[in-house]
């Protein structure tokens, strides 16, 4: 009788222990699509495959319909870091892809790191790390919460798209070597590529993509944007003689691998690597929740060159839809449907091509930041007799040469005043002011918040300016770009799917920074150290 009682007690304790066990998904997959406007979900909805990725997420998952970016500038590095940290540039320190470093006296890139070396390459492309990121990511917090049992891996063809997402403690981050076409990393993560990745690189998939060329997935006349091919304001991505579909890419075999980013096959290459990681790294098979962070980049390169209303952009999204569908099918078979959690968002949107807007009798224009810097330096030299008083014009800001100003004992407020007056006289600029006056000058409240959230003193400029809606700060006379705080740049998709996620739709406004906070709640872990986002409870089961 005593033995029976003991056996029953053991069973009861065991069942209670199982009932109280912490529930988490086996794997979290974070997907960031570079330069995806929210409206693309609906612009191409009828053309997405019923078995593709977007309709699965939209119809079987949860969509936050009004997710906004809460800072300026809306560019890649702050976008990726803010999604994964729940923070803003004013706290994370990631104020742009590039900013002026006053201490070093030069422009610096958000992830470059001279203390590390390339792995898998003999070129410069691998000298990168997350050391400029001043806060933790949700991946860091997952690693801490599981005593580093969780495996975290990030991939992106742009290094900043996987380094600033996975954070400081990732097991691995892999990005693209534009010289060789291989996936590489840095000594920050490891000293040698794993054998499976060496084998993956040996397939030389970029050459196979170049050999097959780029034709439209469907008959060209069926495209939403079918009247928009071969516009003069679209950049010639493959040389002056490549004037439209189909694109013959054979001349790039064995060279100019950066061209792959101008095709949908950059996304396919990324998806293939993601599938290989899931299989070879046994993602979702360990004792703790694993995390795979994926960033798709071809959308950004094609979008910059041809704009939102091009056949090229449409075809990139239709092909990405198929790539996502195949990725989810693999996750279903390897991890198990309902055993993994996915979120999909974007780092920023994009403006229409200004000439497209003008062609259709709507406001649009261009402001050249390089011309602006040159003219300012000429104006300031004439007035103050010192050359190169402006050192940078990045991120809708003017950075002044503090060393030259101090050496010549110049009056900085007077210089700032000259810069502000010059900017206000330029067509396309609506506001300009000293950065230290951002809370004094008259500003629309949302823009005041955006500018405050994007300002980190040691990495931000002395003067801030705001462009008119539809006006872009351009680096090329063709194509388009992003960076401002208007809806086309800051309204992004946010889709959730899988473990712990309800089916539904939310129309209230949410923020990009809410993603990390919500993941922390789903996983029952601490929010990242600089997180200012709020949990989205409506999506949780």
Coordinates of C-alpha atoms in Angstrom, one line a residue:
X1 CA 0.0 0.0 0.0
X2 CA 2.8 2.3 0.9
X3 CA 4.5 1.6 -2.4
X4 CA 1.3 2.4 -4.3
X5 CA 0.9 5.6 -2.4
X6 CA 4.5 6.6 -3.2
X7 CA 4.0 5.8 -6.9
X8 CA 0.8 7.9 -7.1
X9 CA 2.6 10.8 -5.3
X10 CA 5.4 10.7 -7.8
X11 CA 3.0 10.7 -10.7
X12 CA 1.1 13.7 -9.3
X13 CA 4.3 15.6 -8.7
X14 CA 5.5 14.8 -12.2
X15 CA 2.2 15.9 -13.8
X16 CA 2.2 19.1 -11.8
X17 CA 5.8 19.8 -12.8
X18 CA 4.9 19.4 -16.4
X19 CA 1.8 21.5 -16.1
X20 CA 3.8 24.3 -14.6
X21 CA 6.8 24.1 -17.1
X22 CA 7.5 27.3 -18.8
X23 CA 6.1 27.3 -22.3
X24 CA 8.1 28.8 -25.2
X25 CA 8.3 28.2 -28.9
X26 CA 11.1 26.0 -30.2
X27 CA 12.3 28.7 -32.6
X28 CA 11.6 32.4 -33.2
X29 CA 12.2 33.6 -36.8
X30 CA 12.5 37.3 -37.2
X31 CA 12.1 38.6 -40.8
X32 CA 12.9 42.2 -41.8
X33 CA 12.3 43.2 -45.4
X34 CA 14.5 46.1 -46.3
X35 CA 12.4 49.1 -47.7
X36 CA 8.9 47.5 -47.5
X37 CA 6.1 50.0 -47.4
X38 CA 2.9 48.8 -45.5
X39 CA 0.7 49.3 -48.6
X40 CA 2.7 46.7 -50.6
X41 CA 0.8 44.0 -48.6
X42 CA -2.4 45.2 -50.3
X43 CA -1.1 46.5 -53.5
X44 CA 0.1 43.0 -54.5
X45 CA -2.3 41.0 -52.4
X46 CA -4.3 39.6 -55.3
X47 CA -1.0 38.5 -57.0
X48 CA 0.5 36.8 -53.9
X49 CA 0.3 33.0 -54.1
X50 CA -2.3 31.3 -51.9
X51 CA 0.5 29.0 -50.7
X52 CA 3.1 31.9 -50.5
X53 CA 4.4 33.6 -47.4
X54 CA 2.5 36.9 -47.2
X55 CA -1.0 35.4 -47.4
X56 CA -0.2 32.8 -44.8
X57 CA 0.9 35.5 -42.4
X58 CA -1.9 37.8 -43.2
X59 CA -4.7 35.3 -43.2
X60 CA -3.5 32.8 -40.5
X61 CA -1.6 35.2 -38.3
X62 CA -2.0 38.7 -36.8
X63 CA -1.5 42.0 -38.6
X64 CA -0.7 45.3 -36.9
X65 CA -2.0 47.6 -39.6
X66 CA -0.7 50.9 -38.3
X67 CA 2.9 50.3 -37.2
X68 CA 5.0 53.4 -37.4
X69 CA 8.7 54.3 -37.0
X70 CA 9.1 56.7 -34.1
X71 CA 12.3 58.6 -35.2
X72 CA 14.2 60.3 -38.0
X73 CA 16.2 59.2 -40.0
X74 CA 14.3 56.2 -41.3
X75 CA 17.2 54.2 -42.7
X76 CA 18.5 50.7 -42.5
X77 CA 20.8 50.6 -39.4
X78 CA 18.4 52.4 -37.0
X79 CA 15.5 50.4 -38.4
X80 CA 17.1 47.0 -37.8
X81 CA 18.5 47.9 -34.4
X82 CA 15.2 49.5 -33.2
X83 CA 13.2 46.4 -34.2
X84 CA 15.4 44.1 -32.1
X85 CA 16.3 46.5 -29.2
X86 CA 12.9 48.2 -28.8
X87 CA 14.9 51.3 -28.6
X88 CA 15.5 54.5 -30.6
X89 CA 18.7 56.1 -31.9
X90 CA 18.7 58.6 -29.0
X91 CA 19.4 55.6 -26.7
X92 CA 20.9 52.9 -28.9
X93 CA 23.4 55.3 -30.5
X94 CA 22.7 54.0 -34.0
X95 CA 21.8 57.3 -35.5
X96 CA 22.3 56.3 -39.1
X97 CA 24.1 54.0 -41.4
X98 CA 27.0 56.5 -41.3
X99 CA 27.6 59.4 -38.9
X100 CA 30.4 61.9 -38.2
X101 CA 32.6 60.8 -35.2
X102 CA 33.8 64.0 -33.6
X103 CA 36.4 62.2 -31.5
X104 CA 37.9 60.5 -34.6
X105 CA 37.4 63.4 -36.9
X106 CA 35.9 61.3 -39.7
X107 CA 32.7 59.6 -40.9
X108 CA 32.2 56.1 -39.4
X109 CA 30.1 53.2 -40.5
X110 CA 27.6 51.8 -38.0
X111 CA 29.3 48.3 -37.7
X112 CA 32.9 48.7 -38.9
X113 CA 35.5 47.5 -36.4
X114 CA 39.2 47.7 -37.1
X115 CA 39.9 45.3 -34.2
X116 CA 38.4 42.3 -35.9
X117 CA 39.3 40.5 -39.1
X118 CA 37.3 38.9 -41.9
X119 CA 36.5 35.2 -41.7
X120 CA 35.8 33.4 -45.0
X121 CA 37.3 36.3 -46.9
X122 CA 40.6 38.1 -47.4
X123 CA 38.8 41.4 -48.1
X124 CA 37.6 44.2 -46.0
X125 CA 33.9 43.1 -46.0
X126 CA 34.4 41.1 -42.8
X127 CA 35.8 43.7 -40.5
X128 CA 32.5 44.3 -38.7
X129 CA 31.0 43.9 -35.2
X130 CA 28.1 45.2 -33.1
X131 CA 30.3 47.2 -30.7
X132 CA 28.8 50.6 -31.7
X133 CA 25.4 49.4 -30.5
X134 CA 25.0 50.7 -27.0
X135 CA 22.1 48.5 -25.8
X136 CA 21.1 44.8 -25.8
X137 CA 18.8 43.2 -28.3
X138 CA 16.0 40.8 -27.7
X139 CA 18.4 38.0 -28.9
X140 CA 20.9 39.0 -26.2
X141 CA 18.1 38.9 -23.6
X142 CA 17.0 35.5 -24.8
X143 CA 20.6 34.2 -24.4
X144 CA 20.9 35.7 -20.9
X145 CA 17.5 34.2 -19.9
X146 CA 18.4 30.7 -21.0
X147 CA 22.0 30.9 -19.6
X148 CA 23.2 31.0 -23.1
X149 CA 21.6 27.7 -24.2
X150 CA 19.6 29.5 -26.9
X151 CA 21.3 29.5 -30.2
X152 CA 21.1 32.9 -32.1
X153 CA 22.1 33.3 -35.7
X154 CA 21.5 36.2 -38.0
X155 CA 21.9 36.5 -41.8
X156 CA 21.6 39.4 -44.2
X157 CA 23.4 40.4 -47.4
X158 CA 24.1 43.8 -45.7
X159 CA 26.3 43.3 -42.6
X160 CA 24.3 45.8 -40.6
X161 CA 21.1 43.8 -41.2
X162 CA 22.4 40.8 -39.2
X163 CA 24.9 42.4 -36.8
X164 CA 22.6 45.0 -35.3
X165 CA 19.7 42.5 -34.9
X166 CA 21.4 39.5 -33.2
X167 CA 23.3 41.8 -30.9
X168 CA 26.4 41.3 -28.8
X169 CA 26.2 37.7 -27.8
X170 CA 25.0 35.9 -31.0
X171 CA 26.5 32.6 -31.9
X172 CA 26.9 33.7 -35.5
X173 CA 26.1 36.4 -38.0
X174 CA 26.7 35.9 -41.7
X175 CA 26.7 38.5 -44.5
X176 CA 27.7 38.9 -48.1
X177 CA 31.1 39.4 -49.6
X178 CA 30.6 41.5 -52.7
X179 CA 33.9 40.5 -54.1
X180 CA 33.6 36.7 -54.0
X181 CA 29.8 36.2 -53.7
X182 CA 30.3 34.1 -50.5
X183 CA 28.7 34.3 -47.1
X184 CA 31.3 35.5 -44.5
X185 CA 31.6 36.7 -40.9
X186 CA 34.3 38.2 -38.6
X187 CA 36.5 37.1 -35.8
X188 CA 34.1 38.8 -33.4
X189 CA 32.0 35.6 -33.8
X190 CA 34.4 32.8 -34.8
X191 CA 37.8 32.1 -36.3
X192 CA 36.7 29.8 -39.1
X193 CA 33.5 29.2 -41.1
X194 CA 31.6 26.0 -40.3
X195 CA 32.1 23.2 -42.8
X196 CA 28.5 23.2 -43.9
X197 CA 28.8 27.0 -44.8
X198 CA 32.0 26.3 -46.7
X199 CA 30.1 23.7 -48.7
X200 CA 27.2 26.0 -49.2
X201 CA 29.5 28.7 -50.6
X202 CA 31.2 26.2 -52.9
X203 CA 27.9 25.8 -54.8
X204 CA 28.4 29.3 -56.3
X205 CA 24.7 30.0 -56.4
X206 CA 25.2 33.6 -57.5
X207 CA 26.7 32.4 -60.8
X208 CA 23.8 30.1 -61.3
X209 CA 21.4 33.0 -60.8
X210 CA 23.3 35.2 -63.2
X211 CA 23.3 32.4 -65.8
X212 CA 19.5 32.0 -65.7
X213 CA 18.9 35.8 -66.0
X214 CA 15.9 37.8 -64.7
X215 CA 12.6 37.5 -66.5
X216 CA 9.2 38.4 -65.0
X217 CA 7.7 35.6 -63.0
X218 CA 4.4 36.0 -64.8
X219 CA 3.5 37.5 -68.3
X220 CA 4.6 41.2 -68.1
X221 CA 1.3 42.5 -69.3
X222 CA -0.4 41.1 -66.1
X223 CA 1.6 43.3 -63.8
X224 CA 0.0 46.0 -61.7
X225 CA 2.8 48.3 -62.8
X226 CA 2.9 47.1 -66.4
X227 CA 2.9 50.6 -67.9
X228 CA 5.9 51.6 -65.9
X229 CA 8.7 49.7 -67.6
X230 CA 11.7 51.6 -69.1
X231 CA 11.0 55.0 -67.5
X232 CA 13.8 57.6 -67.8
X233 CA 13.7 58.2 -64.1
X234 CA 14.6 54.6 -63.3
X235 CA 18.3 53.8 -62.8
X236 CA 20.0 51.4 -65.2
X237 CA 20.9 48.7 -62.7
X238 CA 22.7 46.4 -65.2
X239 CA 24.4 49.0 -67.4
X240 CA 23.2 51.5 -70.0
X241 CA 22.3 48.8 -72.6
X242 CA 20.0 46.8 -70.2
X243 CA 16.8 48.7 -70.9
X244 CA 14.1 46.4 -69.5
X245 CA 12.9 42.8 -69.1
X246 CA 14.2 40.3 -69.7
X247 CA 17.6 41.1 -68.2
X248 CA 20.5 39.0 -69.4
X249 CA 23.0 38.7 -66.5
X250 CA 25.5 36.3 -67.9
X251 CA 28.2 39.0 -68.1
X252 CA 28.3 39.1 -64.3
X253 CA 29.2 35.5 -63.8
X254 CA 32.4 35.3 -61.8
X255 CA 32.5 39.0 -61.1
X256 CA 30.6 42.1 -59.8
X257 CA 28.7 40.0 -57.3
X258 CA 27.2 43.2 -55.8
X259 CA 24.9 43.1 -58.8
X260 CA 23.1 40.2 -57.3
X261 CA 21.5 42.7 -54.8
X262 CA 19.8 44.4 -57.8
X263 CA 17.9 41.2 -58.6
X264 CA 15.3 39.1 -56.7
X265 CA 17.9 36.4 -56.4
X266 CA 19.6 38.1 -53.6
X267 CA 16.5 37.3 -51.6
X268 CA 16.5 33.7 -52.9
X269 CA 20.1 33.3 -51.9
X270 CA 19.3 34.5 -48.4
X271 CA 16.3 32.2 -48.1
X272 CA 18.4 29.2 -49.2
X273 CA 21.0 30.1 -46.6
X274 CA 18.2 30.3 -43.9
X275 CA 17.0 26.9 -44.8
X276 CA 20.5 25.5 -44.7
X277 CA 21.0 27.0 -41.2
X278 CA 17.8 25.5 -39.9
X279 CA 18.9 22.0 -41.1
X280 CA 22.7 22.1 -40.4
X281 CA 22.6 24.0 -37.1
X282 CA 19.6 22.0 -35.8
X283 CA 17.7 25.1 -35.0
X284 CA 14.8 24.5 -32.7
X285 CA 16.1 21.1 -31.6
X286 CA 17.8 22.1 -28.3
X287 CA 16.7 22.5 -24.7
X288 CA 16.0 26.2 -25.2
X289 CA 14.3 28.5 -27.7
X290 CA 16.5 29.4 -30.7
X291 CA 16.4 32.6 -32.7
X292 CA 17.0 33.0 -36.5
X293 CA 17.1 36.6 -37.6
X294 CA 16.7 37.1 -41.4
X295 CA 16.9 40.3 -43.4
X296 CA 16.0 40.4 -47.1
X297 CA 17.9 43.1 -49.0
X298 CA 17.2 43.0 -52.7
X299 CA 13.9 44.8 -52.1
X300 CA 15.9 47.9 -51.0
X301 CA 18.4 47.9 -53.9
X302 CA 15.7 47.4 -56.6
X303 CA 13.4 49.9 -54.8
X304 CA 16.1 52.6 -54.8
X305 CA 16.8 52.1 -58.5
X306 CA 13.3 51.8 -59.9
X307 CA 10.9 53.1 -57.2
X308 CA 7.6 51.7 -55.8
X309 CA 5.7 51.7 -59.0
X310 CA 8.1 49.7 -61.2
X311 CA 7.6 46.2 -62.7
X312 CA 11.0 45.3 -61.1
X313 CA 9.8 46.1 -57.6
X314 CA 6.6 44.1 -58.1
X315 CA 8.4 41.1 -59.4
X316 CA 10.9 41.2 -56.5
X317 CA 7.9 41.0 -54.1
X318 CA 6.1 38.2 -56.0
X319 CA 9.3 36.1 -56.0
X320 CA 10.0 36.9 -52.3
X321 CA 6.5 35.7 -51.6
X322 CA 7.4 32.3 -53.1
X323 CA 10.7 32.2 -51.2
X324 CA 8.9 32.9 -47.9
X325 CA 6.3 30.2 -48.7
X326 CA 9.1 27.6 -49.2
X327 CA 10.8 28.7 -46.0
X328 CA 7.6 28.3 -44.0
X329 CA 7.0 24.8 -45.5
X330 CA 10.5 23.8 -44.3
X331 CA 9.8 25.2 -40.8
X332 CA 6.6 23.2 -40.7
X333 CA 8.4 20.0 -41.6
X334 CA 11.6 20.5 -39.5
X335 CA 10.3 22.4 -36.4
X336 CA 6.5 21.6 -36.6
X337 CA 3.6 23.8 -37.4
X338 CA 2.6 25.7 -34.3
X339 CA 6.0 25.1 -32.7
X340 CA 7.7 28.3 -34.0
X341 CA 6.9 32.0 -33.9
X342 CA 7.4 34.4 -36.8
X343 CA 7.3 38.1 -37.1
X344 CA 7.7 40.1 -40.3
X345 CA 8.4 43.8 -40.5
X346 CA 10.5 46.4 -42.3
X347 CA 13.3 48.7 -41.4
X348 CA 11.7 51.6 -43.4
X349 CA 9.5 52.4 -46.3
X350 CA 10.3 54.6 -49.4
X351 CA 9.2 57.7 -51.2
X352 CA 7.8 57.7 -54.7
X353 CA 10.3 58.7 -57.4
X354 CA 9.9 62.5 -57.5
X355 CA 9.6 62.5 -61.3
X356 CA 6.9 59.9 -61.2
X357 CA 5.0 62.3 -58.8
X358 CA 5.6 65.3 -61.1
X359 CA 4.5 63.2 -64.1
X360 CA 1.2 62.6 -62.4
X361 CA 0.8 66.3 -61.2
X362 CA 1.7 65.7 -57.6
X363 CA 4.4 67.3 -55.4
X364 CA 7.9 65.8 -55.6
X365 CA 11.5 67.1 -55.7
X366 CA 15.1 66.4 -55.0
X367 CA 17.7 68.1 -52.7
X368 CA 21.4 67.2 -53.2
X369 CA 23.1 66.9 -49.8
X370 CA 26.6 66.8 -51.5
X371 CA 25.9 70.0 -53.4
X372 CA 24.5 71.5 -50.1
X373 CA 27.7 70.7 -48.3
X374 CA 29.9 72.2 -51.1
X375 CA 27.8 75.4 -51.3
X376 CA 27.8 75.8 -47.5
X377 CA 31.6 75.4 -47.3
X378 CA 32.0 78.0 -50.0
X379 CA 29.6 80.4 -48.2
X380 CA 31.2 79.9 -44.8
X381 CA 34.7 80.3 -46.2
X382 CA 33.8 83.6 -47.7
X383 CA 32.3 84.9 -44.4
X384 CA 34.7 83.4 -41.9
X385 CA 37.9 82.8 -43.9
X386 CA 38.1 79.1 -42.8
X387 CA 37.8 76.3 -45.3
X388 CA 35.7 73.1 -44.7
X389 CA 33.6 74.3 -41.7
X390 CA 31.0 71.7 -42.7
X391 CA 32.3 68.1 -42.5
X392 CA 29.2 66.1 -43.3
X393 CA 25.6 66.3 -44.4
X394 CA 24.4 62.9 -43.3
X395 CA 21.0 62.0 -41.8
X396 CA 19.2 65.4 -42.6
X397 CA 21.8 67.1 -40.5
X398 CA 24.8 69.4 -41.0
X399 CA 27.9 68.5 -39.0
X400 CA 30.3 71.4 -38.3
X401 CA 34.0 71.1 -38.0
X402 CA 34.4 71.7 -34.2
X403 CA 38.2 71.5 -34.3
X404 CA 38.5 74.2 -37.0
X405 CA 35.9 76.4 -35.2
X406 CA 37.8 76.2 -31.9
X407 CA 41.2 76.7 -33.5
X408 CA 40.0 79.9 -35.3
X409 CA 38.1 81.0 -32.2
X410 CA 35.0 81.4 -34.3
X411 CA 31.5 82.0 -32.9
X412 CA 29.7 78.7 -33.4
X413 CA 26.1 80.1 -32.9
X414 CA 26.9 82.7 -35.7
X415 CA 28.0 79.9 -38.0
X416 CA 24.9 77.8 -37.2
X417 CA 22.7 80.9 -38.0
X418 CA 24.3 81.2 -41.4
X419 CA 23.7 77.5 -42.1
X420 CA 20.1 77.7 -41.0
X421 CA 19.4 80.7 -43.2
X422 CA 21.0 79.0 -46.2
X423 CA 18.9 75.9 -45.7
X424 CA 15.7 77.7 -45.3
X425 CA 16.2 79.4 -48.7
X426 CA 16.6 76.0 -50.5
X427 CA 13.5 74.8 -52.4
X428 CA 12.3 71.6 -50.8
X429 CA 13.3 72.3 -47.2
X430 CA 10.5 73.3 -44.9
X431 CA 12.3 73.6 -41.6
X432 CA 15.9 74.1 -40.4
X433 CA 17.2 74.9 -36.9
X434 CA 20.1 74.3 -34.5
X435 CA 19.8 70.8 -33.1
X436 CA 19.9 72.2 -29.6
X437 CA 16.8 74.2 -30.4
X438 CA 14.6 71.2 -31.3
X439 CA 12.4 71.7 -28.3
X440 CA 12.2 75.5 -28.7
X441 CA 11.4 76.1 -32.4
X442 CA 7.8 75.7 -33.6
X443 CA 7.4 72.1 -34.8
X444 CA 4.4 69.8 -35.4
X445 CA 4.4 67.6 -32.2
X446 CA 5.0 64.3 -34.0
X447 CA 8.0 65.6 -35.8
X448 CA 9.4 67.0 -32.6
X449 CA 9.2 63.5 -31.1
X450 CA 10.8 62.0 -34.2
X451 CA 13.7 64.3 -34.1
X452 CA 14.2 63.9 -30.3
X453 CA 14.2 60.1 -30.7
X454 CA 16.8 60.3 -33.4
X455 CA 19.2 62.6 -31.6
X456 CA 22.3 61.3 -29.9
X457 CA 24.6 64.3 -29.2
X458 CA 28.0 62.7 -29.9
X459 CA 26.7 61.1 -33.1
X460 CA 24.3 63.8 -34.4
X461 CA 24.8 67.0 -36.3
X462 CA 24.7 70.7 -35.2
X463 CA 21.8 71.6 -37.6
X464 CA 18.7 69.6 -38.4
X465 CA 16.5 70.2 -41.4
X466 CA 13.2 68.7 -42.6
X467 CA 12.2 68.2 -46.3
X468 CA 8.9 68.9 -47.8
X469 CA 6.6 65.9 -48.3
X470 CA 7.6 64.1 -51.5
X471 CA 11.1 65.7 -51.6
X472 CA 14.1 63.4 -51.2
X473 CA 17.7 64.0 -50.3
X474 CA 19.3 62.3 -53.4
X475 CA 22.5 60.6 -54.2
X476 CA 21.5 60.0 -57.8
X477 CA 19.5 61.9 -60.4
X478 CA 17.3 58.7 -60.9
X479 CA 15.4 56.4 -58.6
X480 CA 14.4 57.3 -55.1
X481 CA 15.2 56.9 -51.4
X482 CA 13.9 57.2 -47.9
X483 CA 14.8 58.7 -44.5
X484 CA 12.1 61.2 -43.6
X485 CA 9.3 60.9 -41.1
X486 CA 6.4 61.0 -43.5
X487 CA 4.0 58.0 -43.8
X488 CA 5.6 56.6 -47.0
X489 CA 8.9 56.3 -45.1
X490 CA 7.6 55.4 -41.6
X491 CA 4.5 53.2 -42.1
X492 CA 5.7 49.7 -42.1
X493 CA 4.1 46.2 -42.1
X494 CA 4.1 44.1 -38.9
X495 CA 2.8 40.5 -39.2
X496 CA 2.9 37.8 -36.5
X497 CA 2.3 34.1 -36.9
X498 CA 2.6 30.8 -35.1
X499 CA 3.2 29.8 -31.5
X500 CA 1.5 32.1 -29.0
X501 CA -0.1 34.3 -31.7
X502 CA -3.8 34.8 -32.3
X503 CA -5.4 35.2 -35.7
X504 CA -6.7 38.7 -36.3
X505 CA -6.0 42.3 -37.1
X506 CA -5.3 45.4 -35.1
X507 CA -6.0 49.0 -36.3
X508 CA -4.7 51.1 -33.4
X509 CA -1.3 52.6 -33.8
X510 CA 1.7 50.6 -32.8
X511 CA 5.4 51.3 -32.9
X512 CA 8.4 49.6 -34.4
X513 CA 9.8 49.6 -30.9
X514 CA 6.8 47.4 -29.7
X515 CA 8.2 44.4 -31.5
X516 CA 11.0 43.6 -29.0
X517 CA 8.8 44.4 -26.0
X518 CA 6.1 42.0 -27.3
X519 CA 8.6 39.2 -28.0
X520 CA 9.9 39.6 -24.5
X521 CA 6.4 39.1 -23.1
X522 CA 5.8 36.1 -25.4
X523 CA 9.0 34.5 -24.3
X524 CA 8.7 35.5 -20.6
X525 CA 12.1 37.2 -20.6
X526 CA 13.4 40.7 -19.8
X527 CA 13.0 43.5 -22.3
X528 CA 16.3 44.7 -23.9
X529 CA 18.2 47.3 -21.9
X530 CA 17.2 50.4 -23.9
X531 CA 13.6 49.3 -24.7
X532 CA 11.0 52.0 -24.8
X533 CA 8.4 50.0 -26.6
X534 CA 5.1 48.6 -25.2
X535 CA 3.7 45.1 -25.4
X536 CA 0.9 44.5 -27.9
X537 CA -1.4 42.3 -25.8
X538 CA -4.1 41.9 -28.5
X539 CA -2.0 39.5 -30.6
X540 CA -1.3 37.0 -27.8
X541 CA -3.2 33.8 -27.2

